[in-house]
């Protein structure tokens, strides 16, 4: 334990502050500290984009900032930025994506002692070994509703290494979303061209939010494994946003990985029903945007879209929440279905999850390691889940000397 702490001096402070959090065994802390913790989906920039501030500053609320990520032992992350559906009716999606990329690049540059953009697995390992956080630029939502490949290539040149196949919960002109009326029964020709170009570039194809047909066709067509960065199992909560067992088996059979979202809404049916009833609509509903009549300027839209960030979960009765051990049971089911090489962490911090009992924010990621040890998992299996599996597939997709 001693030696390890010295090798990562910045962690000395955080172990002390971890004591203030949920009860986690020393063995879990030590394993968590030594492992590469690679979170496949964190909303890292919207708060600062809409409300100002610095990702390097510790915030009193929300679920993520760099100081707390360090305390949670995060070594690498998909630095996800969300182009919300608000921008789609006016076709501002590409401009909004460029604005968010600019904000990501500047904030990461201004925090270079803590975080650096990574373009492949080798860079992730170098940055992690240097005691900093490796950030993979990852777009959530639409970069262009037409799926223009020239725009995609420019995003790749700007440093993006992961793109969402669907336009989040909205219909695009090339791929169906999980949560909008299907138009293409999966992918159309533009969608297939999008898959091929992503393969040629070495871009992660993130199938979270896509429809079952679109995911299935993407797996068939892609020459690389695909990743569902933040997802759940339909077996636990029968919603279109979650994955059925047959599709998970198909994804794994082509070397893919599923990242598990940390929120109750995905996996805890009782809480999902309570929230849906209480909110009057399911969490993926975008009808209020589709029904907007008045044309808005992008600045009007910023005012509206910005209100929801950071998205730190829903106010629900504590007794409805499940525990981290319950959440690990969902991951365990996936391991039973497809084995330990195809599961990963994709928390969606500050993207709306209502966290398990006693989990404050990203600082409490070691609770997962602790719960997995208590479940009798081997250290090797836990390391694979925490980051080894995502790193393996990311290397496969972005490597190969492209
Ligand atoms: Zn999402």
mmCIF file of C-alpha atoms and ligand atoms in Angstrom:
data_model
loop_
_atom_site.group_PDB
_atom_site.id
_atom_site.type_symbol
_atom_site.label_atom_id
_atom_site.label_comp_id
_atom_site.label_asym_id
_atom_site.label_seq_id
_atom_site.Cartn_x
_atom_site.Cartn_y
_atom_site.Cartn_z
ATOM 1 C CA UNK A 1 0.000 0.000 0.000
ATOM 2 C CA UNK A 2 2.786 2.535 1.024
ATOM 3 C CA UNK A 3 4.890 2.064 -2.115
ATOM 4 C CA UNK A 4 1.870 2.519 -4.327
ATOM 5 C CA UNK A 5 0.882 5.820 -2.707
ATOM 6 C CA UNK A 6 4.349 7.315 -3.284
ATOM 7 C CA UNK A 7 4.263 6.335 -6.967
ATOM 8 C CA UNK A 8 1.235 8.591 -7.359
ATOM 9 C CA UNK A 9 1.841 11.531 -4.997
ATOM 10 C CA UNK A 10 -1.381 13.320 -6.026
ATOM 11 C CA UNK A 11 -3.313 10.342 -4.672
ATOM 12 C CA UNK A 12 -1.921 10.773 -1.131
ATOM 13 C CA UNK A 13 -4.285 13.682 -0.564
ATOM 14 C CA UNK A 14 -7.278 11.968 -2.114
ATOM 15 C CA UNK A 15 -7.019 8.796 0.014
ATOM 16 C CA UNK A 16 -7.518 11.005 3.065
ATOM 17 C CA UNK A 17 -10.583 12.642 1.562
ATOM 18 C CA UNK A 18 -11.893 9.266 0.412
ATOM 19 C CA UNK A 19 -12.162 8.282 4.094
ATOM 20 C CA UNK A 20 -14.905 10.874 4.359
ATOM 21 C CA UNK A 21 -16.919 9.009 1.701
ATOM 22 C CA UNK A 22 -18.663 5.660 1.732
ATOM 23 C CA UNK A 23 -17.045 2.804 3.631
ATOM 24 C CA UNK A 24 -14.607 1.052 1.274
ATOM 25 C CA UNK A 25 -12.128 -1.644 2.319
ATOM 26 C CA UNK A 26 -8.375 -1.013 2.167
ATOM 27 C CA UNK A 27 -8.054 -3.874 -0.296
ATOM 28 C CA UNK A 28 -10.631 -2.264 -2.571
ATOM 29 C CA UNK A 29 -8.927 1.123 -2.298
ATOM 30 C CA UNK A 30 -5.556 -0.369 -3.140
ATOM 31 C CA UNK A 31 -6.891 -2.370 -6.096
ATOM 32 C CA UNK A 32 -8.831 0.647 -7.375
ATOM 33 C CA UNK A 33 -5.762 2.841 -7.052
ATOM 34 C CA UNK A 34 -3.523 0.476 -9.000
ATOM 35 C CA UNK A 35 -6.058 -0.246 -11.734
ATOM 36 C CA UNK A 36 -6.672 1.912 -14.800
ATOM 37 C CA UNK A 37 -10.155 3.308 -14.145
ATOM 38 C CA UNK A 38 -11.448 4.204 -17.638
ATOM 39 C CA UNK A 39 -14.978 5.646 -17.599
ATOM 40 C CA UNK A 40 -16.580 5.431 -21.054
ATOM 41 C CA UNK A 41 -19.038 8.298 -20.634
ATOM 42 C CA UNK A 42 -18.792 11.436 -18.469
ATOM 43 C CA UNK A 43 -20.482 14.753 -19.234
ATOM 44 C CA UNK A 44 -17.471 16.904 -18.576
ATOM 45 C CA UNK A 45 -18.062 20.265 -20.218
ATOM 46 C CA UNK A 46 -21.696 21.344 -20.459
ATOM 47 C CA UNK A 47 -21.803 23.029 -17.063
ATOM 48 C CA UNK A 48 -18.786 25.193 -17.955
ATOM 49 C CA UNK A 49 -20.003 25.835 -21.511
ATOM 50 C CA UNK A 50 -23.361 27.176 -20.378
ATOM 51 C CA UNK A 51 -22.553 28.624 -16.957
ATOM 52 C CA UNK A 52 -18.837 29.449 -17.093
ATOM 53 C CA UNK A 53 -16.186 28.208 -14.681
ATOM 54 C CA UNK A 54 -13.309 25.750 -14.929
ATOM 55 C CA UNK A 55 -13.411 21.939 -14.948
ATOM 56 C CA UNK A 56 -10.341 22.119 -12.703
ATOM 57 C CA UNK A 57 -12.324 23.764 -9.900
ATOM 58 C CA UNK A 58 -14.028 21.641 -7.261
ATOM 59 C CA UNK A 59 -17.768 22.248 -7.380
ATOM 60 C CA UNK A 60 -20.201 21.974 -4.450
ATOM 61 C CA UNK A 61 -22.781 20.171 -6.556
ATOM 62 C CA UNK A 62 -23.112 17.995 -9.616
ATOM 63 C CA UNK A 63 -21.305 14.690 -10.034
ATOM 64 C CA UNK A 64 -18.019 15.571 -11.764
ATOM 65 C CA UNK A 65 -15.036 17.901 -11.835
ATOM 66 C CA UNK A 66 -11.340 17.147 -12.116
ATOM 67 C CA UNK A 67 -10.448 17.319 -8.394
ATOM 68 C CA UNK A 68 -13.234 14.855 -7.572
ATOM 69 C CA UNK A 69 -12.356 12.637 -10.554
ATOM 70 C CA UNK A 70 -8.844 12.363 -9.182
ATOM 71 C CA UNK A 71 -10.233 11.356 -5.788
ATOM 72 C CA UNK A 72 -12.341 8.722 -7.536
ATOM 73 C CA UNK A 73 -9.178 7.344 -9.124
ATOM 74 C CA UNK A 74 -10.200 8.131 -12.735
ATOM 75 C CA UNK A 75 -7.219 7.505 -15.027
ATOM 76 C CA UNK A 76 -8.968 7.809 -18.379
ATOM 77 C CA UNK A 77 -12.379 8.919 -19.579
ATOM 78 C CA UNK A 78 -14.539 9.515 -22.602
ATOM 79 C CA UNK A 79 -14.736 13.291 -22.324
ATOM 80 C CA UNK A 80 -18.294 13.425 -23.556
ATOM 81 C CA UNK A 81 -19.955 16.588 -24.821
ATOM 82 C CA UNK A 82 -23.686 16.599 -25.554
ATOM 83 C CA UNK A 83 -25.216 18.401 -28.501
ATOM 84 C CA UNK A 84 -28.771 18.465 -27.191
ATOM 85 C CA UNK A 85 -31.854 17.944 -29.320
ATOM 86 C CA UNK A 86 -32.720 21.610 -28.748
ATOM 87 C CA UNK A 87 -30.309 22.525 -31.577
ATOM 88 C CA UNK A 88 -31.712 20.093 -34.170
ATOM 89 C CA UNK A 89 -34.963 21.734 -35.379
ATOM 90 C CA UNK A 90 -32.994 24.865 -36.422
ATOM 91 C CA UNK A 91 -30.142 22.700 -37.824
ATOM 92 C CA UNK A 92 -27.616 24.247 -35.450
ATOM 93 C CA UNK A 93 -26.209 20.816 -34.473
ATOM 94 C CA UNK A 94 -22.893 21.092 -36.332
ATOM 95 C CA UNK A 95 -22.229 24.630 -35.102
ATOM 96 C CA UNK A 96 -23.076 23.585 -31.547
ATOM 97 C CA UNK A 97 -20.766 20.569 -31.826
ATOM 98 C CA UNK A 98 -17.910 22.830 -32.963
ATOM 99 C CA UNK A 99 -18.563 25.240 -30.075
ATOM 100 C CA UNK A 100 -18.428 22.382 -27.572
ATOM 101 C CA UNK A 101 -15.241 20.933 -29.090
ATOM 102 C CA UNK A 102 -13.651 24.360 -28.767
ATOM 103 C CA UNK A 103 -14.671 24.504 -25.092
ATOM 104 C CA UNK A 104 -13.296 20.968 -24.477
ATOM 105 C CA UNK A 105 -9.936 21.708 -26.107
ATOM 106 C CA UNK A 106 -9.488 25.016 -24.243
ATOM 107 C CA UNK A 107 -10.505 23.665 -20.820
ATOM 108 C CA UNK A 108 -8.261 20.616 -21.193
ATOM 109 C CA UNK A 109 -5.372 22.827 -22.334
ATOM 110 C CA UNK A 110 -5.890 25.100 -19.302
ATOM 111 C CA UNK A 111 -5.715 22.035 -17.010
ATOM 112 C CA UNK A 112 -2.765 20.348 -18.692
ATOM 113 C CA UNK A 113 -1.177 19.406 -15.355
ATOM 114 C CA UNK A 114 -4.212 17.182 -14.692
ATOM 115 C CA UNK A 115 -5.639 16.073 -18.024
ATOM 116 C CA UNK A 116 -4.607 15.595 -21.677
ATOM 117 C CA UNK A 117 -6.426 14.569 -24.856
ATOM 118 C CA UNK A 118 -5.628 10.998 -25.977
ATOM 119 C CA UNK A 119 -6.058 9.739 -29.551
ATOM 120 C CA UNK A 120 -5.123 6.092 -29.020
ATOM 121 C CA UNK A 121 -4.368 3.509 -26.330
ATOM 122 C CA UNK A 122 -0.638 4.199 -26.260
ATOM 123 C CA UNK A 123 -1.308 7.844 -25.436
ATOM 124 C CA UNK A 124 -3.752 6.796 -22.707
ATOM 125 C CA UNK A 125 -1.067 4.645 -21.079
ATOM 126 C CA UNK A 126 1.549 7.391 -21.315
ATOM 127 C CA UNK A 127 -0.781 10.006 -19.778
ATOM 128 C CA UNK A 128 -1.985 7.627 -17.060
ATOM 129 C CA UNK A 129 1.550 6.615 -16.124
ATOM 130 C CA UNK A 130 2.410 10.294 -15.783
ATOM 131 C CA UNK A 131 -0.332 10.544 -13.134
ATOM 132 C CA UNK A 132 -2.721 12.565 -15.308
ATOM 133 C CA UNK A 133 -6.170 11.799 -16.717
ATOM 134 C CA UNK A 134 -6.410 10.765 -20.374
ATOM 135 C CA UNK A 135 -9.408 12.344 -22.150
ATOM 136 C CA UNK A 136 -10.971 10.795 -25.258
ATOM 137 C CA UNK A 137 -13.071 13.412 -27.051
ATOM 138 C CA UNK A 138 -16.527 11.858 -27.497
ATOM 139 C CA UNK A 139 -19.635 13.423 -29.011
ATOM 140 C CA UNK A 140 -23.078 12.623 -27.607
ATOM 141 C CA UNK A 141 -25.892 13.482 -29.980
ATOM 142 C CA UNK A 142 -25.696 14.704 -33.539
ATOM 143 C CA UNK A 143 -22.638 16.165 -35.262
ATOM 144 C CA UNK A 144 -24.750 16.539 -38.436
ATOM 145 C CA UNK A 145 -28.224 15.086 -38.916
ATOM 146 C CA UNK A 146 -27.301 14.138 -42.522
ATOM 147 C CA UNK A 147 -24.197 12.226 -41.392
ATOM 148 C CA UNK A 148 -21.902 14.182 -43.704
ATOM 149 C CA UNK A 149 -18.573 12.335 -43.982
ATOM 150 C CA UNK A 150 -16.582 15.482 -44.709
ATOM 151 C CA UNK A 151 -17.798 16.906 -41.411
ATOM 152 C CA UNK A 152 -16.950 13.606 -39.702
ATOM 153 C CA UNK A 153 -13.372 13.728 -41.071
ATOM 154 C CA UNK A 154 -12.931 17.287 -39.814
ATOM 155 C CA UNK A 155 -14.059 16.227 -36.347
ATOM 156 C CA UNK A 156 -11.504 13.433 -36.483
ATOM 157 C CA UNK A 157 -8.828 16.016 -37.407
ATOM 158 C CA UNK A 158 -9.929 18.089 -34.375
ATOM 159 C CA UNK A 159 -9.156 15.096 -32.176
ATOM 160 C CA UNK A 160 -12.495 13.291 -31.773
ATOM 161 C CA UNK A 161 -12.127 9.530 -31.385
ATOM 162 C CA UNK A 162 -15.685 8.517 -30.520
ATOM 163 C CA UNK A 163 -19.023 9.348 -32.125
ATOM 164 C CA UNK A 164 -22.597 8.334 -31.350
ATOM 165 C CA UNK A 165 -24.289 6.461 -34.218
ATOM 166 C CA UNK A 166 -27.717 7.908 -33.496
ATOM 167 C CA UNK A 167 -28.647 11.551 -32.925
ATOM 168 C CA UNK A 168 -29.225 10.782 -29.240
ATOM 169 C CA UNK A 169 -33.007 10.325 -28.731
ATOM 170 C CA UNK A 170 -33.873 12.056 -32.015
ATOM 171 C CA UNK A 171 -34.354 10.820 -35.575
ATOM 172 C CA UNK A 172 -31.382 11.446 -37.910
ATOM 173 C CA UNK A 173 -31.261 11.133 -41.686
ATOM 174 C CA UNK A 174 -29.098 8.026 -41.547
ATOM 175 C CA UNK A 175 -29.702 5.934 -38.401
ATOM 176 C CA UNK A 176 -32.665 5.189 -36.143
ATOM 177 C CA UNK A 177 -32.606 6.173 -32.479
ATOM 178 C CA UNK A 178 -33.839 3.945 -29.645
ATOM 179 C CA UNK A 179 -36.306 6.587 -28.608
ATOM 180 C CA UNK A 180 -37.810 8.145 -31.753
ATOM 181 C CA UNK A 181 -40.142 6.603 -34.355
ATOM 182 C CA UNK A 182 -38.075 4.363 -36.660
ATOM 183 C CA UNK A 183 -37.624 5.675 -40.198
ATOM 184 C CA UNK A 184 -34.899 3.521 -41.722
ATOM 185 C CA UNK A 185 -35.494 0.227 -39.918
ATOM 186 C CA UNK A 186 -31.955 0.617 -38.709
ATOM 187 C CA UNK A 187 -29.475 2.189 -41.113
ATOM 188 C CA UNK A 188 -29.874 3.588 -44.632
ATOM 189 C CA UNK A 189 -27.135 4.001 -47.249
ATOM 190 C CA UNK A 190 -25.796 7.117 -45.532
ATOM 191 C CA UNK A 191 -25.730 5.206 -42.249
ATOM 192 C CA UNK A 192 -23.774 2.372 -43.811
ATOM 193 C CA UNK A 193 -21.322 4.851 -45.365
ATOM 194 C CA UNK A 194 -20.945 6.420 -41.898
ATOM 195 C CA UNK A 195 -19.971 3.036 -40.410
ATOM 196 C CA UNK A 196 -17.414 2.364 -43.149
ATOM 197 C CA UNK A 197 -15.825 5.786 -42.787
ATOM 198 C CA UNK A 198 -15.636 5.439 -38.992
ATOM 199 C CA UNK A 199 -13.829 2.135 -39.524
ATOM 200 C CA UNK A 200 -11.453 3.674 -42.083
ATOM 201 C CA UNK A 201 -10.602 6.588 -39.750
ATOM 202 C CA UNK A 202 -10.341 4.539 -36.563
ATOM 203 C CA UNK A 203 -13.281 6.241 -34.807
ATOM 204 C CA UNK A 204 -15.163 4.498 -31.996
ATOM 205 C CA UNK A 205 -18.735 3.695 -33.067
ATOM 206 C CA UNK A 206 -20.803 4.324 -29.936
ATOM 207 C CA UNK A 207 -24.154 2.568 -30.318
ATOM 208 C CA UNK A 208 -25.745 3.808 -27.079
ATOM 209 C CA UNK A 209 -29.078 5.533 -27.878
ATOM 210 C CA UNK A 210 -29.397 3.746 -31.253
ATOM 211 C CA UNK A 211 -32.324 1.435 -32.050
ATOM 212 C CA UNK A 212 -31.958 -2.356 -31.823
ATOM 213 C CA UNK A 213 -31.990 -2.622 -35.636
ATOM 214 C CA UNK A 214 -29.394 0.124 -36.053
ATOM 215 C CA UNK A 215 -27.128 -1.480 -33.436
ATOM 216 C CA UNK A 216 -27.540 -4.930 -34.968
ATOM 217 C CA UNK A 217 -26.779 -3.679 -38.501
ATOM 218 C CA UNK A 218 -23.815 -1.647 -37.256
ATOM 219 C CA UNK A 219 -22.352 -4.781 -35.621
ATOM 220 C CA UNK A 220 -22.828 -6.736 -38.870
ATOM 221 C CA UNK A 221 -21.225 -4.064 -41.065
ATOM 222 C CA UNK A 222 -18.433 -2.747 -38.852
ATOM 223 C CA UNK A 223 -15.001 -4.298 -39.307
ATOM 224 C CA UNK A 224 -14.178 -3.122 -35.763
ATOM 225 C CA UNK A 225 -15.941 -3.977 -32.501
ATOM 226 C CA UNK A 226 -18.578 -1.421 -31.528
ATOM 227 C CA UNK A 227 -19.038 0.008 -28.028
ATOM 228 C CA UNK A 228 -22.260 0.790 -26.168
ATOM 229 C CA UNK A 229 -20.618 3.353 -23.886
ATOM 230 C CA UNK A 230 -23.482 3.862 -21.375
ATOM 231 C CA UNK A 231 -26.282 1.319 -21.330
ATOM 232 C CA UNK A 232 -28.353 -1.187 -19.358
ATOM 233 C CA UNK A 233 -30.040 -4.565 -19.779
ATOM 234 C CA UNK A 234 -33.658 -4.756 -20.893
ATOM 235 C CA UNK A 235 -33.991 -7.800 -18.670
ATOM 236 C CA UNK A 236 -33.843 -5.502 -15.618
ATOM 237 C CA UNK A 237 -35.828 -2.628 -17.080
ATOM 238 C CA UNK A 238 -37.778 -3.153 -20.281
ATOM 239 C CA UNK A 239 -37.177 0.194 -21.999
ATOM 240 C CA UNK A 240 -36.043 0.890 -25.586
ATOM 241 C CA UNK A 241 -32.901 2.587 -24.222
ATOM 242 C CA UNK A 242 -31.659 -0.738 -22.790
ATOM 243 C CA UNK A 243 -30.206 -3.734 -24.632
ATOM 244 C CA UNK A 244 -31.932 -7.109 -25.075
ATOM 245 C CA UNK A 245 -29.865 -10.229 -24.305
ATOM 246 C CA UNK A 246 -29.693 -11.376 -27.963
ATOM 247 C CA UNK A 247 -28.185 -8.056 -29.024
ATOM 248 C CA UNK A 248 -25.641 -8.059 -26.177
ATOM 249 C CA UNK A 249 -24.530 -11.546 -27.256
ATOM 250 C CA UNK A 250 -24.191 -10.298 -30.848
ATOM 251 C CA UNK A 251 -22.170 -7.243 -29.752
ATOM 252 C CA UNK A 252 -19.808 -9.430 -27.689
ATOM 253 C CA UNK A 253 -19.455 -12.004 -30.461
ATOM 254 C CA UNK A 254 -17.774 -9.297 -32.580
ATOM 255 C CA UNK A 255 -15.492 -8.228 -29.715
ATOM 256 C CA UNK A 256 -17.643 -5.324 -28.530
ATOM 257 C CA UNK A 257 -18.076 -3.924 -25.016
ATOM 258 C CA UNK A 258 -21.084 -2.605 -23.091
ATOM 259 C CA UNK A 259 -20.549 0.203 -20.578
ATOM 260 C CA UNK A 260 -22.955 0.286 -17.633
ATOM 261 C CA UNK A 261 -24.646 3.584 -16.825
ATOM 262 C CA UNK A 262 -24.632 4.247 -13.077
ATOM 263 C CA UNK A 263 -28.152 5.586 -12.704
ATOM 264 C CA UNK A 264 -31.170 3.955 -11.098
ATOM 265 C CA UNK A 265 -33.348 4.921 -14.068
ATOM 266 C CA UNK A 266 -31.706 2.362 -16.318
ATOM 267 C CA UNK A 267 -31.706 -0.687 -14.042
ATOM 268 C CA UNK A 268 -34.183 -0.133 -11.215
ATOM 269 C CA UNK A 269 -37.691 -0.660 -12.626
ATOM 270 C CA UNK A 270 -39.510 0.613 -9.510
ATOM 271 C CA UNK A 271 -37.644 3.902 -9.496
ATOM 272 C CA UNK A 272 -37.988 4.264 -13.263
ATOM 273 C CA UNK A 273 -41.777 3.899 -12.962
ATOM 274 C CA UNK A 274 -41.924 6.332 -10.040
ATOM 275 C CA UNK A 275 -39.870 8.896 -11.929
ATOM 276 C CA UNK A 276 -41.864 8.509 -15.161
ATOM 277 C CA UNK A 277 -45.123 8.957 -13.305
ATOM 278 C CA UNK A 278 -43.755 11.888 -11.345
ATOM 279 C CA UNK A 279 -42.288 13.617 -14.396
ATOM 280 C CA UNK A 280 -45.254 12.730 -16.597
ATOM 281 C CA UNK A 281 -42.934 11.357 -19.295
ATOM 282 C CA UNK A 282 -40.011 8.928 -19.675
ATOM 283 C CA UNK A 283 -36.522 10.421 -19.296
ATOM 284 C CA UNK A 284 -35.784 10.147 -23.027
ATOM 285 C CA UNK A 285 -38.859 12.086 -24.185
ATOM 286 C CA UNK A 286 -38.048 14.948 -26.595
ATOM 287 C CA UNK A 287 -41.586 15.833 -27.727
ATOM 288 C CA UNK A 288 -41.501 19.231 -26.039
ATOM 289 C CA UNK A 289 -38.626 20.149 -28.398
ATOM 290 C CA UNK A 290 -40.273 18.687 -31.489
ATOM 291 C CA UNK A 291 -43.454 20.656 -30.711
ATOM 292 C CA UNK A 292 -41.743 24.033 -30.439
ATOM 293 C CA UNK A 293 -43.337 26.354 -33.003
ATOM 294 C CA UNK A 294 -41.364 29.596 -32.752
ATOM 295 C CA UNK A 295 -38.030 29.645 -34.606
ATOM 296 C CA UNK A 296 -35.273 30.354 -32.105
ATOM 297 C CA UNK A 297 -31.815 31.849 -32.495
ATOM 298 C CA UNK A 298 -28.904 29.726 -31.278
ATOM 299 C CA UNK A 299 -28.592 32.123 -28.336
ATOM 300 C CA UNK A 300 -32.238 31.583 -27.386
ATOM 301 C CA UNK A 301 -31.566 27.859 -27.532
ATOM 302 C CA UNK A 302 -28.484 28.195 -25.327
ATOM 303 C CA UNK A 303 -30.714 29.796 -22.662
ATOM 304 C CA UNK A 304 -33.146 26.877 -22.804
ATOM 305 C CA UNK A 305 -30.658 24.028 -23.182
ATOM 306 C CA UNK A 306 -28.320 25.366 -20.511
ATOM 307 C CA UNK A 307 -30.918 25.151 -17.742
ATOM 308 C CA UNK A 308 -30.617 21.351 -17.484
ATOM 309 C CA UNK A 309 -26.862 21.250 -16.770
ATOM 310 C CA UNK A 310 -25.236 19.742 -14.827
ATOM 311 C CA UNK A 311 -27.793 16.916 -15.020
ATOM 312 C CA UNK A 312 -27.320 15.424 -11.560
ATOM 313 C CA UNK A 313 -30.192 12.972 -11.290
ATOM 314 C CA UNK A 314 -33.807 13.211 -10.214
ATOM 315 C CA UNK A 315 -35.123 13.976 -6.760
ATOM 316 C CA UNK A 316 -36.554 10.600 -5.679
ATOM 317 C CA UNK A 317 -37.415 9.061 -2.275
ATOM 318 C CA UNK A 318 -34.210 7.561 -0.859
ATOM 319 C CA UNK A 319 -35.887 4.234 -0.146
ATOM 320 C CA UNK A 320 -36.558 3.737 -3.845
ATOM 321 C CA UNK A 321 -32.889 3.881 -4.762
ATOM 322 C CA UNK A 322 -30.911 0.692 -5.249
ATOM 323 C CA UNK A 323 -27.463 0.044 -3.833
ATOM 324 C CA UNK A 324 -24.095 -0.253 -5.601
ATOM 325 C CA UNK A 325 -24.294 -4.006 -4.920
ATOM 326 C CA UNK A 326 -27.641 -4.090 -6.799
ATOM 327 C CA UNK A 327 -25.967 -2.254 -9.671
ATOM 328 C CA UNK A 328 -23.108 -4.762 -9.684
ATOM 329 C CA UNK A 329 -25.752 -7.505 -9.958
ATOM 330 C CA UNK A 330 -26.750 -6.030 -13.328
ATOM 331 C CA UNK A 331 -23.139 -6.128 -14.516
ATOM 332 C CA UNK A 332 -22.915 -9.672 -13.169
ATOM 333 C CA UNK A 333 -25.861 -10.736 -15.328
ATOM 334 C CA UNK A 334 -24.053 -9.416 -18.396
ATOM 335 C CA UNK A 335 -20.935 -11.354 -17.382
ATOM 336 C CA UNK A 336 -23.066 -14.498 -17.127
ATOM 337 C CA UNK A 337 -24.393 -13.810 -20.644
ATOM 338 C CA UNK A 338 -21.197 -12.824 -22.482
ATOM 339 C CA UNK A 339 -18.224 -13.211 -20.149
ATOM 340 C CA UNK A 340 -15.968 -10.780 -18.272
ATOM 341 C CA UNK A 341 -14.191 -9.415 -21.369
ATOM 342 C CA UNK A 342 -17.189 -7.416 -22.638
ATOM 343 C CA UNK A 343 -18.298 -5.261 -19.709
ATOM 344 C CA UNK A 344 -17.151 -1.786 -18.690
ATOM 345 C CA UNK A 345 -17.928 1.402 -16.799
ATOM 346 C CA UNK A 346 -19.919 4.127 -18.530
ATOM 347 C CA UNK A 347 -21.322 6.145 -15.653
ATOM 348 C CA UNK A 348 -22.830 9.161 -17.443
ATOM 349 C CA UNK A 349 -21.884 11.398 -14.504
ATOM 350 C CA UNK A 350 -23.558 14.830 -14.902
ATOM 351 C CA UNK A 351 -25.617 13.328 -17.717
ATOM 352 C CA UNK A 352 -28.657 12.671 -15.529
ATOM 353 C CA UNK A 353 -28.174 9.472 -13.488
ATOM 354 C CA UNK A 354 -29.843 9.222 -10.092
ATOM 355 C CA UNK A 355 -26.944 7.624 -8.224
ATOM 356 C CA UNK A 356 -27.141 4.489 -6.037
ATOM 357 C CA UNK A 357 -27.572 4.877 -2.293
ATOM 358 C CA UNK A 358 -24.566 6.509 -0.534
ATOM 359 C CA UNK A 359 -22.786 7.326 -3.794
ATOM 360 C CA UNK A 360 -22.096 11.081 -3.728
ATOM 361 C CA UNK A 361 -20.417 11.548 -7.117
ATOM 362 C CA UNK A 362 -17.339 10.445 -9.091
ATOM 363 C CA UNK A 363 -15.332 10.388 -5.829
ATOM 364 C CA UNK A 364 -17.171 7.224 -4.816
ATOM 365 C CA UNK A 365 -16.212 5.013 -7.739
ATOM 366 C CA UNK A 366 -14.184 2.811 -5.331
ATOM 367 C CA UNK A 367 -17.552 1.664 -3.935
ATOM 368 C CA UNK A 368 -17.919 -0.355 -7.155
ATOM 369 C CA UNK A 369 -14.540 -2.064 -6.667
ATOM 370 C CA UNK A 370 -15.490 -2.810 -3.077
ATOM 371 C CA UNK A 371 -18.864 -4.294 -4.049
ATOM 372 C CA UNK A 372 -17.219 -6.450 -6.733
ATOM 373 C CA UNK A 373 -14.672 -7.783 -4.232
ATOM 374 C CA UNK A 374 -17.494 -8.531 -1.823
ATOM 375 C CA UNK A 375 -19.204 -10.422 -4.639
ATOM 376 C CA UNK A 376 -16.090 -12.604 -4.851
ATOM 377 C CA UNK A 377 -14.763 -11.256 -8.133
ATOM 378 C CA UNK A 378 -11.094 -11.832 -8.933
ATOM 379 C CA UNK A 379 -8.850 -8.780 -9.073
ATOM 380 C CA UNK A 380 -8.236 -9.544 -12.734
ATOM 381 C CA UNK A 381 -11.954 -9.478 -13.528
ATOM 382 C CA UNK A 382 -12.348 -6.176 -11.674
ATOM 383 C CA UNK A 383 -9.424 -4.602 -13.536
ATOM 384 C CA UNK A 384 -10.940 -5.695 -16.828
ATOM 385 C CA UNK A 385 -14.262 -4.102 -15.881
ATOM 386 C CA UNK A 386 -12.750 -0.886 -14.518
ATOM 387 C CA UNK A 387 -10.792 -0.138 -17.661
ATOM 388 C CA UNK A 388 -8.941 -3.064 -19.228
ATOM 389 C CA UNK A 389 -11.774 -4.055 -21.586
ATOM 390 C CA UNK A 390 -12.427 -0.557 -22.896
ATOM 391 C CA UNK A 391 -8.701 0.050 -23.351
ATOM 392 C CA UNK A 392 -8.366 -3.214 -25.293
ATOM 393 C CA UNK A 393 -11.129 -2.315 -27.736
ATOM 394 C CA UNK A 394 -10.033 1.321 -28.001
ATOM 395 C CA UNK A 395 -6.543 0.091 -28.973
ATOM 396 C CA UNK A 396 -8.087 -2.193 -31.585
ATOM 397 C CA UNK A 397 -10.164 0.626 -33.099
ATOM 398 C CA UNK A 398 -7.643 3.493 -32.965
ATOM 399 C CA UNK A 399 -4.460 1.525 -33.417
ATOM 400 C CA UNK A 400 -3.372 -0.488 -36.468
ATOM 401 C CA UNK A 401 -1.046 2.355 -37.632
ATOM 402 C CA UNK A 402 -3.814 4.396 -39.234
HETATM 403 ZN ZN1 LIG B 1 -26.413 9.404 -23.187
#
